[in-house]
PDB file of C-alpha atoms and ligand atoms in Angstrom:
ATOM      1  CA  UNK A  19      20.419   2.559   4.838  1.00  0.00           C
ATOM      2  CA  UNK A  20      17.854   0.359   6.261  1.00  0.00           C
ATOM      3  CA  UNK A  21      16.892  -3.296   5.057  1.00  0.00           C
ATOM      4  CA  UNK A  22      13.302  -2.874   3.608  1.00  0.00           C
ATOM      5  CA  UNK A  23      12.755  -6.342   4.916  1.00  0.00           C
ATOM      6  CA  UNK A  24      12.493  -4.794   8.355  1.00  0.00           C
ATOM      7  CA  UNK A  25       9.904  -2.130   7.397  1.00  0.00           C
ATOM      8  CA  UNK A  26       6.992  -3.005   9.834  1.00  0.00           C
ATOM      9  CA  UNK A  27       4.636  -0.936  11.839  1.00  0.00           C
ATOM     10  CA  UNK A  28       2.030  -2.214  14.344  1.00  0.00           C
ATOM     11  CA  UNK A  29      -0.798   0.050  14.827  1.00  0.00           C
ATOM     12  CA  UNK A  30      -1.881   0.521  18.362  1.00  0.00           C
ATOM     13  CA  UNK A  31      -5.408  -0.922  19.164  1.00  0.00           C
ATOM     14  CA  UNK A  32      -7.714   1.526  20.682  1.00  0.00           C
ATOM     15  CA  UNK A  33      -6.214   4.670  19.046  1.00  0.00           C
ATOM     16  CA  UNK A  34      -6.631   5.962  15.526  1.00  0.00           C
ATOM     17  CA  UNK A  35      -6.758   9.224  13.511  1.00  0.00           C
ATOM     18  CA  UNK A  36     -10.296  10.908  13.142  1.00  0.00           C
ATOM     19  CA  UNK A  37     -12.049   9.803   9.987  1.00  0.00           C
ATOM     20  CA  UNK A  38     -11.185  12.122   6.897  1.00  0.00           C
ATOM     21  CA  UNK A  39     -11.494  11.857   3.063  1.00  0.00           C
ATOM     22  CA  UNK A  40      -8.493  11.230   1.188  1.00  0.00           C
ATOM     23  CA  UNK A  41      -7.358  13.145  -1.726  1.00  0.00           C
ATOM     24  CA  UNK A  42      -8.025  10.598  -4.385  1.00  0.00           C
ATOM     25  CA  UNK A  43      -9.303  10.210  -7.888  1.00  0.00           C
ATOM     26  CA  UNK A  44     -10.435   7.101  -9.502  1.00  0.00           C
ATOM     27  CA  UNK A  45      -8.119   6.199 -12.146  1.00  0.00           C
ATOM     28  CA  UNK A  46     -10.762   4.873 -15.005  1.00  0.00           C
ATOM     29  CA  UNK A  47      -8.448   2.471 -16.891  1.00  0.00           C
ATOM     30  CA  UNK A  48      -7.190   0.991 -13.760  1.00  0.00           C
ATOM     31  CA  UNK A  49     -10.737   0.684 -12.392  1.00  0.00           C
ATOM     32  CA  UNK A  50     -11.810  -0.936 -15.546  1.00  0.00           C
ATOM     33  CA  UNK A  51      -8.795  -3.189 -15.642  1.00  0.00           C
ATOM     34  CA  UNK A  52      -9.664  -4.184 -11.672  1.00  0.00           C
ATOM     35  CA  UNK A  53     -12.657  -6.251 -13.077  1.00  0.00           C
ATOM     36  CA  UNK A  54     -10.230  -8.743 -14.407  1.00  0.00           C
ATOM     37  CA  UNK A  55      -7.387  -8.657 -11.855  1.00  0.00           C
ATOM     38  CA  UNK A  56      -8.982  -8.482  -8.476  1.00  0.00           C
ATOM     39  CA  UNK A  57     -11.304 -10.904  -6.569  1.00  0.00           C
ATOM     40  CA  UNK A  58     -13.958 -10.761  -4.165  1.00  0.00           C
ATOM     41  CA  UNK A  59     -12.812 -10.662  -0.453  1.00  0.00           C
ATOM     42  CA  UNK A  60     -14.135 -13.868   1.342  1.00  0.00           C
ATOM     43  CA  UNK A  61     -15.042 -11.803   4.459  1.00  0.00           C
ATOM     44  CA  UNK A  62     -16.619  -8.495   5.051  1.00  0.00           C
ATOM     45  CA  UNK A  63     -13.910  -5.776   4.235  1.00  0.00           C
ATOM     46  CA  UNK A  64     -15.010  -3.556   7.060  1.00  0.00           C
ATOM     47  CA  UNK A  65     -14.057  -6.237   9.571  1.00  0.00           C
ATOM     48  CA  UNK A  66     -11.382  -8.382   7.870  1.00  0.00           C
ATOM     49  CA  UNK A  67      -8.983  -5.729   6.536  1.00  0.00           C
ATOM     50  CA  UNK A  68      -5.900  -5.989   8.846  1.00  0.00           C
ATOM     51  CA  UNK A  69      -2.817  -4.958   7.043  1.00  0.00           C
ATOM     52  CA  UNK A  70      -1.489  -2.302   4.507  1.00  0.00           C
ATOM     53  CA  UNK A  71       1.371  -3.543   2.252  1.00  0.00           C
ATOM     54  CA  UNK A  72       3.707  -0.692   0.878  1.00  0.00           C
ATOM     55  CA  UNK A  73       5.015  -1.289  -2.579  1.00  0.00           C
ATOM     56  CA  UNK A  74       7.235   0.547  -5.181  1.00  0.00           C
ATOM     57  CA  UNK A  75       6.757   0.089  -8.765  1.00  0.00           C
ATOM     58  CA  UNK A  76      10.343  -0.119 -10.009  1.00  0.00           C
ATOM     59  CA  UNK A  77       8.970   1.756 -13.077  1.00  0.00           C
ATOM     60  CA  UNK A  78       8.873   5.383 -13.888  1.00  0.00           C
ATOM     61  CA  UNK A  79       5.080   6.240 -14.500  1.00  0.00           C
ATOM     62  CA  UNK A  80       1.670   5.830 -13.428  1.00  0.00           C
ATOM     63  CA  UNK A  81       0.820   4.554 -16.941  1.00  0.00           C
ATOM     64  CA  UNK A  82       3.470   1.805 -16.767  1.00  0.00           C
ATOM     65  CA  UNK A  83       1.860   0.554 -13.396  1.00  0.00           C
ATOM     66  CA  UNK A  84      -1.673   0.783 -14.748  1.00  0.00           C
ATOM     67  CA  UNK A  85      -0.586  -1.366 -17.777  1.00  0.00           C
ATOM     68  CA  UNK A  86       0.452  -4.080 -15.245  1.00  0.00           C
ATOM     69  CA  UNK A  87      -3.196  -4.226 -14.195  1.00  0.00           C
ATOM     70  CA  UNK A  88      -4.361  -4.146 -17.708  1.00  0.00           C
ATOM     71  CA  UNK A  89      -2.293  -7.196 -18.386  1.00  0.00           C
ATOM     72  CA  UNK A  90      -3.792  -8.691 -15.258  1.00  0.00           C
ATOM     73  CA  UNK A  91      -0.300  -9.499 -13.991  1.00  0.00           C
ATOM     74  CA  UNK A  92      -1.080  -7.680 -10.647  1.00  0.00           C
ATOM     75  CA  UNK A  93      -3.222  -5.084  -8.918  1.00  0.00           C
ATOM     76  CA  UNK A  94      -3.356  -2.568  -6.093  1.00  0.00           C
ATOM     77  CA  UNK A  95      -5.626  -0.255  -4.439  1.00  0.00           C
ATOM     78  CA  UNK A  96      -3.936   3.021  -4.614  1.00  0.00           C
ATOM     79  CA  UNK A  97      -1.007   4.510  -6.860  1.00  0.00           C
ATOM     80  CA  UNK A  98       1.061   7.272  -5.650  1.00  0.00           C
ATOM     81  CA  UNK A  99       2.268   9.529  -8.603  1.00  0.00           C
ATOM     82  CA  UNK A 100       5.896  10.501  -9.202  1.00  0.00           C
ATOM     83  CA  UNK A 101       7.287  13.935  -9.054  1.00  0.00           C
ATOM     84  CA  UNK A 102       7.040  14.440 -12.809  1.00  0.00           C
ATOM     85  CA  UNK A 103       3.287  13.774 -13.149  1.00  0.00           C
ATOM     86  CA  UNK A 104       0.356  16.041 -12.852  1.00  0.00           C
ATOM     87  CA  UNK A 105      -1.413  14.325  -9.994  1.00  0.00           C
ATOM     88  CA  UNK A 106       1.844  14.877  -7.781  1.00  0.00           C
ATOM     89  CA  UNK A 107       1.174  17.051  -4.982  1.00  0.00           C
ATOM     90  CA  UNK A 108      -2.618  16.985  -5.338  1.00  0.00           C
ATOM     91  CA  UNK A 109      -3.995  13.619  -5.127  1.00  0.00           C
ATOM     92  CA  UNK A 110      -3.415   9.848  -5.293  1.00  0.00           C
ATOM     93  CA  UNK A 111      -5.062   7.424  -7.701  1.00  0.00           C
ATOM     94  CA  UNK A 112      -7.571   4.997  -6.632  1.00  0.00           C
ATOM     95  CA  UNK A 113      -6.871   2.184  -8.804  1.00  0.00           C
ATOM     96  CA  UNK A 114      -9.264  -0.727  -7.520  1.00  0.00           C
ATOM     97  CA  UNK A 115     -12.078  -0.788  -5.044  1.00  0.00           C
ATOM     98  CA  UNK A 116     -11.190  -1.279  -1.576  1.00  0.00           C
ATOM     99  CA  UNK A 117     -13.863  -3.955  -1.115  1.00  0.00           C
ATOM    100  CA  UNK A 118     -11.888  -6.240  -3.679  1.00  0.00           C
ATOM    101  CA  UNK A 119      -8.842  -8.254  -2.908  1.00  0.00           C
ATOM    102  CA  UNK A 120      -6.138  -6.986  -5.253  1.00  0.00           C
ATOM    103  CA  UNK A 121      -3.254  -9.336  -6.301  1.00  0.00           C
ATOM    104  CA  UNK A 122      -0.187  -7.645  -4.706  1.00  0.00           C
ATOM    105  CA  UNK A 123       1.320 -10.303  -2.584  1.00  0.00           C
ATOM    106  CA  UNK A 124       1.840 -14.084  -3.452  1.00  0.00           C
ATOM    107  CA  UNK A 125      -0.575 -16.238  -1.719  1.00  0.00           C
ATOM    108  CA  UNK A 126       2.106 -18.519  -0.221  1.00  0.00           C
ATOM    109  CA  UNK A 127       3.797 -15.541   1.555  1.00  0.00           C
ATOM    110  CA  UNK A 128       3.420 -14.971   5.276  1.00  0.00           C
ATOM    111  CA  UNK A 129       5.240 -13.113   8.070  1.00  0.00           C
ATOM    112  CA  UNK A 130       4.908 -14.665  11.665  1.00  0.00           C
ATOM    113  CA  UNK A 131       4.191 -11.100  13.217  1.00  0.00           C
ATOM    114  CA  UNK A 132       1.575 -10.257  10.822  1.00  0.00           C
ATOM    115  CA  UNK A 133      -1.642 -11.714  11.774  1.00  0.00           C
ATOM    116  CA  UNK A 134       0.107 -14.662  13.359  1.00  0.00           C
ATOM    117  CA  UNK A 135       1.521 -15.894  10.065  1.00  0.00           C
ATOM    118  CA  UNK A 136      -1.733 -16.053   8.006  1.00  0.00           C
ATOM    119  CA  UNK A 137      -1.393 -16.582   4.332  1.00  0.00           C
ATOM    120  CA  UNK A 138      -3.445 -15.168   1.461  1.00  0.00           C
ATOM    121  CA  UNK A 139      -2.558 -11.860   2.464  1.00  0.00           C
ATOM    122  CA  UNK A 140      -4.487 -10.173  -0.464  1.00  0.00           C
ATOM    123  CA  UNK A 141      -7.665 -11.333   1.136  1.00  0.00           C
ATOM    124  CA  UNK A 142      -7.191  -9.218   4.178  1.00  0.00           C
ATOM    125  CA  UNK A 143      -5.007  -6.363   3.190  1.00  0.00           C
ATOM    126  CA  UNK A 144      -5.000  -3.107   1.124  1.00  0.00           C
ATOM    127  CA  UNK A 145      -1.912  -2.369  -1.189  1.00  0.00           C
ATOM    128  CA  UNK A 146      -0.391   0.799  -1.848  1.00  0.00           C
ATOM    129  CA  UNK A 147       2.050   1.232  -5.065  1.00  0.00           C
ATOM    130  CA  UNK A 148       4.190   4.278  -5.172  1.00  0.00           C
ATOM    131  CA  UNK A 149       5.722   5.114  -8.495  1.00  0.00           C
ATOM    132  CA  UNK A 150       9.553   5.059  -7.950  1.00  0.00           C
ATOM    133  CA  UNK A 151      12.282   3.495 -10.052  1.00  0.00           C
ATOM    134  CA  UNK A 152      13.834   2.140  -6.841  1.00  0.00           C
ATOM    135  CA  UNK A 153      17.306   2.824  -8.340  1.00  0.00           C
ATOM    136  CA  UNK A 154      20.003   5.186  -6.991  1.00  0.00           C
ATOM    137  CA  UNK A 155      18.795   8.182  -8.640  1.00  0.00           C
ATOM    138  CA  UNK A 156      15.179   8.375  -7.899  1.00  0.00           C
ATOM    139  CA  UNK A 157      14.458   9.556  -4.331  1.00  0.00           C
ATOM    140  CA  UNK A 158      10.981   9.460  -2.936  1.00  0.00           C
ATOM    141  CA  UNK A 159       9.532  12.978  -2.685  1.00  0.00           C
ATOM    142  CA  UNK A 160       8.419  14.346   0.747  1.00  0.00           C
ATOM    143  CA  UNK A 161       4.831  14.415  -0.658  1.00  0.00           C
ATOM    144  CA  UNK A 162       4.837  10.797  -1.804  1.00  0.00           C
ATOM    145  CA  UNK A 163       5.989   9.725   1.682  1.00  0.00           C
ATOM    146  CA  UNK A 164       3.415  12.058   3.411  1.00  0.00           C
ATOM    147  CA  UNK A 165       0.571  11.021   1.121  1.00  0.00           C
ATOM    148  CA  UNK A 166       1.457   7.327   1.728  1.00  0.00           C
ATOM    149  CA  UNK A 167       1.266   7.957   5.401  1.00  0.00           C
ATOM    150  CA  UNK A 168      -2.162   9.696   4.847  1.00  0.00           C
ATOM    151  CA  UNK A 169      -3.455   6.646   2.924  1.00  0.00           C
ATOM    152  CA  UNK A 170      -2.463   4.440   6.064  1.00  0.00           C
ATOM    153  CA  UNK A 171      -4.239   6.970   8.469  1.00  0.00           C
ATOM    154  CA  UNK A 172      -7.209   7.084   6.155  1.00  0.00           C
ATOM    155  CA  UNK A 173      -7.361   3.285   6.252  1.00  0.00           C
ATOM    156  CA  UNK A 174      -6.655   2.973   9.944  1.00  0.00           C
ATOM    157  CA  UNK A 175      -9.497   5.537  10.805  1.00  0.00           C
ATOM    158  CA  UNK A 176     -11.783   3.477   8.568  1.00  0.00           C
ATOM    159  CA  UNK A 177     -11.040  -0.065   9.309  1.00  0.00           C
ATOM    160  CA  UNK A 178     -11.188  -1.074  13.026  1.00  0.00           C
ATOM    161  CA  UNK A 179      -9.130  -4.047  12.730  1.00  0.00           C
ATOM    162  CA  UNK A 180      -6.242  -2.731  10.728  1.00  0.00           C
ATOM    163  CA  UNK A 181      -3.183  -3.638  12.702  1.00  0.00           C
ATOM    164  CA  UNK A 182      -0.202  -3.873  10.588  1.00  0.00           C
ATOM    165  CA  UNK A 183       1.815  -1.713   7.986  1.00  0.00           C
ATOM    166  CA  UNK A 184       4.588  -3.570   6.170  1.00  0.00           C
ATOM    167  CA  UNK A 185       6.772  -3.488   3.087  1.00  0.00           C
ATOM    168  CA  UNK A 186       6.320  -6.056   0.249  1.00  0.00           C
ATOM    169  CA  UNK A 187       9.914  -7.055   1.169  1.00  0.00           C
ATOM    170  CA  UNK A 188       8.880  -8.009   4.606  1.00  0.00           C
ATOM    171  CA  UNK A 189       6.494 -10.505   3.319  1.00  0.00           C
ATOM    172  CA  UNK A 190       8.186 -11.962   0.277  1.00  0.00           C
ATOM    173  CA  UNK A 191      11.900 -11.334   1.223  1.00  0.00           C
ATOM    174  CA  UNK A 192      13.323 -14.020  -1.406  1.00  0.00           C
ATOM    175  CA  UNK A 193      11.732 -12.304  -4.328  1.00  0.00           C
ATOM    176  CA  UNK A 194      11.047  -8.539  -3.439  1.00  0.00           C
ATOM    177  CA  UNK A 195      12.844  -5.646  -2.070  1.00  0.00           C
ATOM    178  CA  UNK A 196      10.163  -2.852  -2.472  1.00  0.00           C
ATOM    179  CA  UNK A 197       9.713  -0.212  -1.618  1.00  0.00           C
ATOM    180  CA  UNK A 198      13.582  -0.344  -1.398  1.00  0.00           C
ATOM    181  CA  UNK A 199      16.234   0.780   1.035  1.00  0.00           C
ATOM    182  CA  UNK A 200      15.734   4.374   0.079  1.00  0.00           C
ATOM    183  CA  UNK A 201      12.219   4.643   1.399  1.00  0.00           C
ATOM    184  CA  UNK A 202      12.379   6.878   4.535  1.00  0.00           C
ATOM    185  CA  UNK A 203      10.545   4.553   6.898  1.00  0.00           C
ATOM    186  CA  UNK A 204      11.162   6.448   9.984  1.00  0.00           C
ATOM    187  CA  UNK A 205       9.980   9.662   8.557  1.00  0.00           C
ATOM    188  CA  UNK A 206       6.996   7.736   7.201  1.00  0.00           C
ATOM    189  CA  UNK A 207       6.354   6.059  10.659  1.00  0.00           C
ATOM    190  CA  UNK A 208       6.414   9.710  12.283  1.00  0.00           C
ATOM    191  CA  UNK A 209       3.837  11.012   9.764  1.00  0.00           C
ATOM    192  CA  UNK A 210       1.620   7.863  10.146  1.00  0.00           C
ATOM    193  CA  UNK A 211       1.529   8.327  14.032  1.00  0.00           C
ATOM    194  CA  UNK A 212       1.224  12.119  14.026  1.00  0.00           C
ATOM    195  CA  UNK A 213      -1.140  13.517  16.736  1.00  0.00           C
ATOM    196  CA  UNK A 214      -2.393   9.760  17.365  1.00  0.00           C
ATOM    197  CA  UNK A 215      -0.386   8.796  20.443  1.00  0.00           C
TER     198      UNK A 215
HETATM  199 ZN1  LIG B  19       5.579  -4.951  -4.370  1.00  0.00          ZN
END
């Protein structure tokens, strides 16, 4: 079992997948809530997005994760549904506009190997939440792992300065363990780099 605090991929400069459109649908409740739980990015997102942060909800449903946004406690750009939900196997939920900064990492957090230790990671990152209880009995499905890699590949093709993919645990090791030790990081890494190098 791996320590989720070690989950870290650096994306090679000068190589990326060909652009493609992600199988995503706007989650209308999340999108409405995003008005009150996201912020403008200080710089042009096309050039300033440098990281993708992988989270797991520690909950059991898309609805539960969306209610966190409705209560303005946190926000994220995509939500990967769980096995027992109708979207599973078909599409991910777009929960907030990529052009907005979501609230998924504390502003004081940093990692010295992620953008040279820059803080305010939300300003220059995208957040992916995978619906998973993060307890022993709830494995990540193959599709959840594959589609999470597809989200990264989509962003990698779109944002020329995207350089890092890291777990929330990597950035906030004292408070967070997500996506947890059961997330198959090596398989996720292989899927992310498929056909790229
Ligand atoms: Zn998290």
